[in-house]
Short mmCIF file of C-alpha atoms in Angstrom, two decimals:
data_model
loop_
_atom_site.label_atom_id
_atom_site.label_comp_id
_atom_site.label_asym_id
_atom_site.label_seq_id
_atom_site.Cartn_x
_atom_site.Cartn_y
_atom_site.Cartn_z
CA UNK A 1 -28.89 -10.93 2.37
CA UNK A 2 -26.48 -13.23 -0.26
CA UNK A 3 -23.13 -11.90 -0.31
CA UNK A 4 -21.82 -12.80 -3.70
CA UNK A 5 -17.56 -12.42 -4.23
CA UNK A 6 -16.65 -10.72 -6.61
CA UNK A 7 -12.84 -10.44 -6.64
CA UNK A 8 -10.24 -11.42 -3.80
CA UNK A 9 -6.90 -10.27 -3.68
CA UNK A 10 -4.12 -11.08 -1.12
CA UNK A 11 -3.55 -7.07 -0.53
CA UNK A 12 -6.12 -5.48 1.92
CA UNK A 13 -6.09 -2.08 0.02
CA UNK A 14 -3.06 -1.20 -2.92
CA UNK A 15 -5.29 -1.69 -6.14
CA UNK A 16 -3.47 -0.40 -8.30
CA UNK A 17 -0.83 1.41 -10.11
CA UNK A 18 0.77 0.01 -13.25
CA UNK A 19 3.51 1.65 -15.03
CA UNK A 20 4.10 2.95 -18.42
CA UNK A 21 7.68 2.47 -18.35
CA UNK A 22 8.68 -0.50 -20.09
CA UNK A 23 5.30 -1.02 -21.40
CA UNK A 24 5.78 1.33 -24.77
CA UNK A 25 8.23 1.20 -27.46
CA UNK A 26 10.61 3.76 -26.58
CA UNK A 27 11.22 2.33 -23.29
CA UNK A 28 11.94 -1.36 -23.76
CA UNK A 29 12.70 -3.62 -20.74
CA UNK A 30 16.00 -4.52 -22.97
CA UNK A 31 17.68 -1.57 -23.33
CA UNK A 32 17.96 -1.16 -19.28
CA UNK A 33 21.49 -2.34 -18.15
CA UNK A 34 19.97 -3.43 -14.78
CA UNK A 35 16.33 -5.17 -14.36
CA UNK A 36 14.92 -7.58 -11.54
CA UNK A 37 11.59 -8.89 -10.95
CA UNK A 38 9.80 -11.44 -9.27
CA UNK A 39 7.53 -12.23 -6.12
CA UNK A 40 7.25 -10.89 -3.06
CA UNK A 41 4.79 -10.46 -0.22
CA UNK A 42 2.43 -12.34 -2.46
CA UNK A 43 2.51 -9.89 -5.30
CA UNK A 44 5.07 -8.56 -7.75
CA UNK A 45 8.10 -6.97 -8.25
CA UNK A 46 10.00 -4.45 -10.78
CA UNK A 47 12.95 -2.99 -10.51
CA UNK A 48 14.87 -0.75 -13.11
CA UNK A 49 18.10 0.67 -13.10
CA UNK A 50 18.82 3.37 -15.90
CA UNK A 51 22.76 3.91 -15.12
CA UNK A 52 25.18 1.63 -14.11
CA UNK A 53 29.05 2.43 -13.16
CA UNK A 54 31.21 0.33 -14.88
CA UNK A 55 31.99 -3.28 -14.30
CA UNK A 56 28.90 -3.16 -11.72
CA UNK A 57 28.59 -6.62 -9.93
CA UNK A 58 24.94 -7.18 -11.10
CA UNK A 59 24.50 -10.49 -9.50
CA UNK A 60 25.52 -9.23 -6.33
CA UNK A 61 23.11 -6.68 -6.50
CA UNK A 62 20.28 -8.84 -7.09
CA UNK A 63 21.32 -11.42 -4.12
CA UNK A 64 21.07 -8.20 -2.08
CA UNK A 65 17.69 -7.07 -3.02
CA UNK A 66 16.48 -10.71 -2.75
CA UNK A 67 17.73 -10.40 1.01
CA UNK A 68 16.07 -7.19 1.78
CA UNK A 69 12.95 -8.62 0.61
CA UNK A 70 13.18 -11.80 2.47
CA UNK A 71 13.42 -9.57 5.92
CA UNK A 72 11.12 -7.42 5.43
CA UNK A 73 8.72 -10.61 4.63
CA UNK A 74 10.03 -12.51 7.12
CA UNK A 75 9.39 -9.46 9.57
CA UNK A 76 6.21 -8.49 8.68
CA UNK A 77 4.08 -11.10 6.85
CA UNK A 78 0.69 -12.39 8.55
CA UNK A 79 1.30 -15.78 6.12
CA UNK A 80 4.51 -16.67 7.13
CA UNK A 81 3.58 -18.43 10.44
CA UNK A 82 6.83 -18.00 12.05
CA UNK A 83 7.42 -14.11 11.37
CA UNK A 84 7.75 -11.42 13.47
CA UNK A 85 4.72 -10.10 13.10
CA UNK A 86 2.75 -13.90 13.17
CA UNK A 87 4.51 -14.36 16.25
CA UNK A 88 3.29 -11.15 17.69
CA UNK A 89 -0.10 -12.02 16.71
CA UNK A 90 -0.06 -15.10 17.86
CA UNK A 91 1.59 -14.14 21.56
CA UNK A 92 -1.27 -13.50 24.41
CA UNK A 93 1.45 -11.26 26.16
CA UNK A 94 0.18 -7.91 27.22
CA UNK A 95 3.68 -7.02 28.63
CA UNK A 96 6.49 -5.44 26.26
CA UNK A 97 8.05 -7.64 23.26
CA UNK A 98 11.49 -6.79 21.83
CA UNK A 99 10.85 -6.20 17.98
CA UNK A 100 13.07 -5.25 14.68
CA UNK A 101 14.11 -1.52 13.92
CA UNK A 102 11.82 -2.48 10.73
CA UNK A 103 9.08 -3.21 12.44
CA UNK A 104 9.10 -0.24 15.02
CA UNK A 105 9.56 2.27 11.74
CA UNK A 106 6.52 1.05 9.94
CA UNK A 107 4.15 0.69 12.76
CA UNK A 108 5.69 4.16 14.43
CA UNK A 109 4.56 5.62 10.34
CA UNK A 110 1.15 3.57 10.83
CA UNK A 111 0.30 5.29 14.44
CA UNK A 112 1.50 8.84 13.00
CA UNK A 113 -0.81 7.95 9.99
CA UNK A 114 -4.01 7.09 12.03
CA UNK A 115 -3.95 10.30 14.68
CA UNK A 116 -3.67 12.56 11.52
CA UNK A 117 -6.56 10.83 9.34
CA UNK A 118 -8.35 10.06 13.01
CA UNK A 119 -7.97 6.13 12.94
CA UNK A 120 -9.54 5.77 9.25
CA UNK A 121 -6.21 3.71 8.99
CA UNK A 122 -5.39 1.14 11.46
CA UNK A 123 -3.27 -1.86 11.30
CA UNK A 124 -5.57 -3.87 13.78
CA UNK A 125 -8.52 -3.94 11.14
CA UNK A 126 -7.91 -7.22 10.57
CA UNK A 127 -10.71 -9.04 12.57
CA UNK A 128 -13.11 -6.83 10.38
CA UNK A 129 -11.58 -7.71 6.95
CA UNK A 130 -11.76 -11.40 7.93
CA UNK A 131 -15.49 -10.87 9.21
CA UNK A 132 -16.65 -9.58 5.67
CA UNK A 133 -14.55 -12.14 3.63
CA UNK A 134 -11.48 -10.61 2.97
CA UNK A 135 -9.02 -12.38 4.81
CA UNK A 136 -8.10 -15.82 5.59
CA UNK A 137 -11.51 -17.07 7.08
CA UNK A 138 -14.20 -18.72 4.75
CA UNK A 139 -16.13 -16.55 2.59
CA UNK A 140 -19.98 -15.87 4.28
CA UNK A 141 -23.29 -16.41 2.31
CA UNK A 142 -24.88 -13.41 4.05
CA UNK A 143 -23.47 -10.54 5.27
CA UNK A 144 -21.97 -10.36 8.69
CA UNK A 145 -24.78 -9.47 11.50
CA UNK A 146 -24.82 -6.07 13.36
CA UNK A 147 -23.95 -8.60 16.62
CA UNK A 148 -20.87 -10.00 15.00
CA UNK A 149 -19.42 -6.49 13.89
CA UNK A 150 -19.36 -5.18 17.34
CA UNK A 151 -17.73 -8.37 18.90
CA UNK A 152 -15.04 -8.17 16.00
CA UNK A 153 -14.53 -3.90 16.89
CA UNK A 154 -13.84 -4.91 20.49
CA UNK A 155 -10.60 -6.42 19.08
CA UNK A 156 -9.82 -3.28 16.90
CA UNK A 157 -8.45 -0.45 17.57
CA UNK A 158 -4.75 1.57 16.59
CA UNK A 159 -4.64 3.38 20.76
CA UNK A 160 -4.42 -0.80 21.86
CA UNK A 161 -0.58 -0.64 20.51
CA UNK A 162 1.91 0.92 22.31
CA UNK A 163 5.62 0.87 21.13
CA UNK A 164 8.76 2.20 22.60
CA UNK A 165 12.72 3.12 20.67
CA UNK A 166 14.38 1.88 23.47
CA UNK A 167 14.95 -0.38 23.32
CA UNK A 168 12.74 -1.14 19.98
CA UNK A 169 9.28 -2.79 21.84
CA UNK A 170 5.94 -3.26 21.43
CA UNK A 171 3.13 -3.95 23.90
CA UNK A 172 -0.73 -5.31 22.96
CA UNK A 173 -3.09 -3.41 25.57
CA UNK A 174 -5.25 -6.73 24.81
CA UNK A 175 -4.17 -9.97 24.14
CA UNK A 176 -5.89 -10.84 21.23
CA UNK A 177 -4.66 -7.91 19.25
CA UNK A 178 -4.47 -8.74 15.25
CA UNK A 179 -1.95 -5.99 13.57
CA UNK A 180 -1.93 -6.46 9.94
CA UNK A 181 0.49 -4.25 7.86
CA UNK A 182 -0.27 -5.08 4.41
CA UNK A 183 -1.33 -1.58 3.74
CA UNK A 184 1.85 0.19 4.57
CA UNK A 185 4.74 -2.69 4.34
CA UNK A 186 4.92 -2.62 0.66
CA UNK A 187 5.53 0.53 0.87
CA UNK A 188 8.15 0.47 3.39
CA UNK A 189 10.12 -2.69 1.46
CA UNK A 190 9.91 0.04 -1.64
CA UNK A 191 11.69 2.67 0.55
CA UNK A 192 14.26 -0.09 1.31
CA UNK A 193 15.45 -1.39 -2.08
CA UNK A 194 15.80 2.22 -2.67
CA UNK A 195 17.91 2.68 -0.10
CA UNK A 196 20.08 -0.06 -1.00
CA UNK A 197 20.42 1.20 -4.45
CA UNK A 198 21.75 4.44 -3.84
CA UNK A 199 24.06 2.59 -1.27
CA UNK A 200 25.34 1.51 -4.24
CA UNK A 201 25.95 4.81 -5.92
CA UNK A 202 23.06 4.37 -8.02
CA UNK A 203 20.86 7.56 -8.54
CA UNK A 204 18.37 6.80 -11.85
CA UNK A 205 15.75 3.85 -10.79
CA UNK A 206 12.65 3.02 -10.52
CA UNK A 207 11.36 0.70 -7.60
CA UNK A 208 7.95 -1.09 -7.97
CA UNK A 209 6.36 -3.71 -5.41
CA UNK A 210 2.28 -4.12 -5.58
CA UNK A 211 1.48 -0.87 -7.36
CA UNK A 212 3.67 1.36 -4.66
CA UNK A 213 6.78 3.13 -6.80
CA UNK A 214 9.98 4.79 -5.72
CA UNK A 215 11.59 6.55 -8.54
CA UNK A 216 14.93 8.33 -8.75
CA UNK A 217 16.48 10.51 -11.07
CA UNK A 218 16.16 9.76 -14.97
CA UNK A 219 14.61 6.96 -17.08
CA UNK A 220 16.72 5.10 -19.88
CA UNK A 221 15.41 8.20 -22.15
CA UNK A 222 17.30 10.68 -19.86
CA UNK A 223 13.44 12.20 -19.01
CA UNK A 224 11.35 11.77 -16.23
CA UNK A 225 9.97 8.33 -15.33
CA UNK A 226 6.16 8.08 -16.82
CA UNK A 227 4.44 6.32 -14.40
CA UNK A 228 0.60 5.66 -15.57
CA UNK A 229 -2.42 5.32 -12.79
CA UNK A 230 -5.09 2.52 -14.14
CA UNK A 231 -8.56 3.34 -14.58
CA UNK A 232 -10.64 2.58 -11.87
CA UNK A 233 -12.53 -0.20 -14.03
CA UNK A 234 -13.21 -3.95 -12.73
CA UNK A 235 -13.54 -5.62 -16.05
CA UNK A 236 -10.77 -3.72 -18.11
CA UNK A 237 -7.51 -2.77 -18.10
CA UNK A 238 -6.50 0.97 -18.94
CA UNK A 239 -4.77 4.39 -18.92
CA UNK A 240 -6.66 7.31 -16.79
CA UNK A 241 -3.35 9.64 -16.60
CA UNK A 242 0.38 9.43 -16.79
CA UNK A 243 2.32 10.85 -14.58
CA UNK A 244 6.29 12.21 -15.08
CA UNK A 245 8.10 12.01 -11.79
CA UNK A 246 11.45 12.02 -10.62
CA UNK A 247 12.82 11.76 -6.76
CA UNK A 248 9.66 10.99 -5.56
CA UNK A 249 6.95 8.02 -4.20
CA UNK A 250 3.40 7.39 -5.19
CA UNK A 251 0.76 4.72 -4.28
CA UNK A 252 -2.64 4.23 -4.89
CA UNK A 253 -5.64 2.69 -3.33
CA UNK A 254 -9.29 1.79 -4.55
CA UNK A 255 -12.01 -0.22 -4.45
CA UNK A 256 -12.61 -1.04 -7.75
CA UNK A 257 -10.98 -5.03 -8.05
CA UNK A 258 -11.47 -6.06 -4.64
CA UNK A 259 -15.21 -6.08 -3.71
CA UNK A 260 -18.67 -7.68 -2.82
CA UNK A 261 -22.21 -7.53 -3.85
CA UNK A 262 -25.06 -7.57 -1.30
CA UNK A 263 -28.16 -7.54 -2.81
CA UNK A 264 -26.63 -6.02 -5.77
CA UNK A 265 -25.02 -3.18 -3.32
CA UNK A 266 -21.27 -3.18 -4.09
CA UNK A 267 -19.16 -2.78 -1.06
CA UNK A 268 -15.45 -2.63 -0.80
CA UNK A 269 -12.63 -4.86 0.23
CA UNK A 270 -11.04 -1.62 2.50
CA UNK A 271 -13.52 -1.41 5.68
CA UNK A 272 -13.56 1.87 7.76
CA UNK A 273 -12.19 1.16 11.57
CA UNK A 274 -14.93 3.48 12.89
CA UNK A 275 -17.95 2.02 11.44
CA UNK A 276 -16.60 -1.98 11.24
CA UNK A 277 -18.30 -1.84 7.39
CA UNK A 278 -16.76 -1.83 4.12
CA UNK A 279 -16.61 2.02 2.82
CA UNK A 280 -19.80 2.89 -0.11
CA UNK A 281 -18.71 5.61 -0.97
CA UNK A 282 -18.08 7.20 -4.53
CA UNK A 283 -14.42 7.55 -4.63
CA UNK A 284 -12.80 5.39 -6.97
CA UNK A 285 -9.06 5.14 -6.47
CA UNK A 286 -6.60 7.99 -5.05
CA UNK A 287 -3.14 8.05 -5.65
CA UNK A 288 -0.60 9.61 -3.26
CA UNK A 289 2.83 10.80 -3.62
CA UNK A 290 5.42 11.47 -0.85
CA UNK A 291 9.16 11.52 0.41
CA UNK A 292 8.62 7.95 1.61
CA UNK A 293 6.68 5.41 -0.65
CA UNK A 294 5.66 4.01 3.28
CA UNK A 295 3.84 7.41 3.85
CA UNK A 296 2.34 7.18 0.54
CA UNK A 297 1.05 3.92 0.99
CA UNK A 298 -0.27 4.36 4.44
CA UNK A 299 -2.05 8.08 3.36
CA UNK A 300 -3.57 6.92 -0.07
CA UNK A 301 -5.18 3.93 2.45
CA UNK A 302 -6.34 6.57 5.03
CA UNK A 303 -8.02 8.48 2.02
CA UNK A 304 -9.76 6.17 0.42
CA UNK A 305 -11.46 5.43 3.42
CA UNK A 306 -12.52 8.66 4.06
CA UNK A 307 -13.78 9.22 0.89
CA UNK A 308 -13.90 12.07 -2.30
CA UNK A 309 -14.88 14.99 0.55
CA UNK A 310 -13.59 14.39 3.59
CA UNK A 311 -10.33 12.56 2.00
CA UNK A 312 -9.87 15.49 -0.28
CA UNK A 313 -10.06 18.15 2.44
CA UNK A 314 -7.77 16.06 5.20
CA UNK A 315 -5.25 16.05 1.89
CA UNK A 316 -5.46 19.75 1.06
CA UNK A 317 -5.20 20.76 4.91
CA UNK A 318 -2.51 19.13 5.59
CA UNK A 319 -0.98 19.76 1.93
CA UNK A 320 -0.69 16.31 0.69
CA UNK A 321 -0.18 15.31 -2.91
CA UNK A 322 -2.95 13.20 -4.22
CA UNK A 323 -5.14 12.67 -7.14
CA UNK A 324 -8.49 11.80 -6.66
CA UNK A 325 -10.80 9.74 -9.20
CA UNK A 326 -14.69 9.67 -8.51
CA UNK A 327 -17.17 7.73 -9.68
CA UNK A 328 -19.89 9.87 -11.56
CA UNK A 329 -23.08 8.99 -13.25
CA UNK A 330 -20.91 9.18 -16.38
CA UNK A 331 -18.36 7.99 -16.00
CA UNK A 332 -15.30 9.60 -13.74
CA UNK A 333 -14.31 12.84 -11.79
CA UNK A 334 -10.83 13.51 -11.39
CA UNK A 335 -9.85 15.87 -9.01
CA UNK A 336 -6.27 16.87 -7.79
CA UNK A 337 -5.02 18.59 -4.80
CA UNK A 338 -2.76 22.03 -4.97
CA UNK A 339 0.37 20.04 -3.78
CA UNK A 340 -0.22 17.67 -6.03
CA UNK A 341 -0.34 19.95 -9.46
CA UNK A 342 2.37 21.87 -8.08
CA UNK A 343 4.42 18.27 -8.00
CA UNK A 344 3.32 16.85 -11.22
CA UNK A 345 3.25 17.15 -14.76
CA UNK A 346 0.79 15.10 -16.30
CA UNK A 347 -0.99 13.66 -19.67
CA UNK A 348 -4.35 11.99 -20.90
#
């Protein structure tokens, strides 16, 4: 079987959100008294601030947010060599390692976020995404053998981490454990910048980093932030729906930038844990909002790995809000859960 690439990306699974704001006429980057954007975790950054108290010290602010972002990196990146996390990896130790507050939150969130979706997210998945071309190791010309995808799944596996609060630790129950957390720590860095912000007394923003958005209060407009969720098309760029949201999180996940062809069978960057294969299934993208943009970003993962029926009915049991797009002989399906029409107001 020829595995032909198709697109790679240096996120495992956050394709993607884009936002309206700033993007139309009425809502000009300019007219914001506070904006910052760059790089980070090898993707982008936005950041808006719609009110500002008086004689604000601006360039303080941004040194600030630079620093938060240089942590988190510097805590959780599998590219920096020397960061927590690369260290972790890298450690044979099957004894207990003293880690970061950080990095105890976000892989506490990841373990609470595999038991309830029943390990269709895990931050050891690594070993598979590398396997199948996604990661670091050279792309294959054939599709990984049934042999080599149950040698990889002996190294996988969410119930071979153990962690402990006090003080903040974490154990591998085998030595060659690979936790990656690119499908949660964007979300998490999010959830920090906000933070900061409203340290600083500031209520109306908008937080963006990969596609994952934190949004508080008002927009420059004094309405709610329109946030706009692509459609889930490899070859173009466009609108399926805007959203209006205020004091809330979303992120999104699909398949539909980050793939393979095998024998002219698409299969998707995100692999399912269980089965040690990239997910076929006909769910396009599914976007996820919560308290936390970290929660968002781990859950809209979890989903699109289940898939358009047993995603949708995990999310509406356990009344998250998400919006679903499925691929249809057509064209595209959307479908919406109850929390998440009760949360939203939306447009075409």
């Amino acid at each position: 079987m020829k595995i032909i690439p198709i697109r790679r990306g240096v996120c495992l699974s956050l394709l993607l959100v884009f936002l309206l704001c700033g993007c139309t006429s009425d809502d000009n980057q300019e007219v914001y008294p506070f904006i910052h954007s760059g790089m980070t975790e090898g993707t982008t950054f936005h950041i808006k601030v719609s009110k500002l108290p008086d004689s604000f010290n601006q360039i303080q602010l941004k040194k600030d947010i630079d620093n938060v972002l240089f942590q988190v990196d510097h805590e959780m990146s599998t590219y920096i060599k020397d960061s927590e996390l690369s260290l972790i990896n890298q450690s044979a130790k099957t004894d207990w390692i003293a880690i970061s507050e950080g990095l105890y939150s976000v892989i506490k969130e990841a373990e609470k976020t595999s038991k309830l979706s029943g390990g269709a997210f895990d931050v050891t998945v690594g070993p598979l995404v590398n396997l199948w071309g996604f990661g670091p190791e050279p792309v294959k010309s054939a599709a990984p053998t049934d042999q080599q995808i149950q040698e990889r799944m002996q190294k996988v596996g969410y119930q071979n981490i153990s962690i402990k609060e006090q003080p903040y630790s974490i154990k591998k129950l085998i030595p060659d454990l690979y936790i990656d957390l690119s499908a949660i720590a964007k979300g998490y860095t999010v959830d920090q910048v906000g933070i900061l912000l409203e340290k600083n007394g500031l209520q109306d923003y908008m937080v963006e980093i990969g596609g994952e958005v934190r949004v508080k209060g008002k927009n420059i407009k004094l309405e709610p932030w329109r946030i706009a969720v692509e459609k889930p098309t490899a070859n173009e760029r466009s609108i399926e729906k805007i959203i209006l949201l205020s004091d809330i999180a979303m992120a999104t996940s699909g398949d539909y930038r980050n793939f393979f062809e095998v024998d002219g069978v698409r299969f998707s960057h995100t692999i399912n844990p269980k089965t040690g294969r990239p997910i076929t299934h006909k769910l396009a993208s599914v976007s996820v909002l919560s308290d936390t943009t970290m929660k968002a970003d781990a859950m809209a993962t979890a989903l699109n790995v289940l898939g358009p029926e047993l995603g949708f009915e995990l999310a509406e049991k356990n009344k998250l809000a998400a919006f679903f797009i499925i691929k249809t002989d057509s064209g595209f399906q959307e479908k919406t859960t109850s929390a998440f029409a009760e949360l939203t107001n939306s447009t075409r």
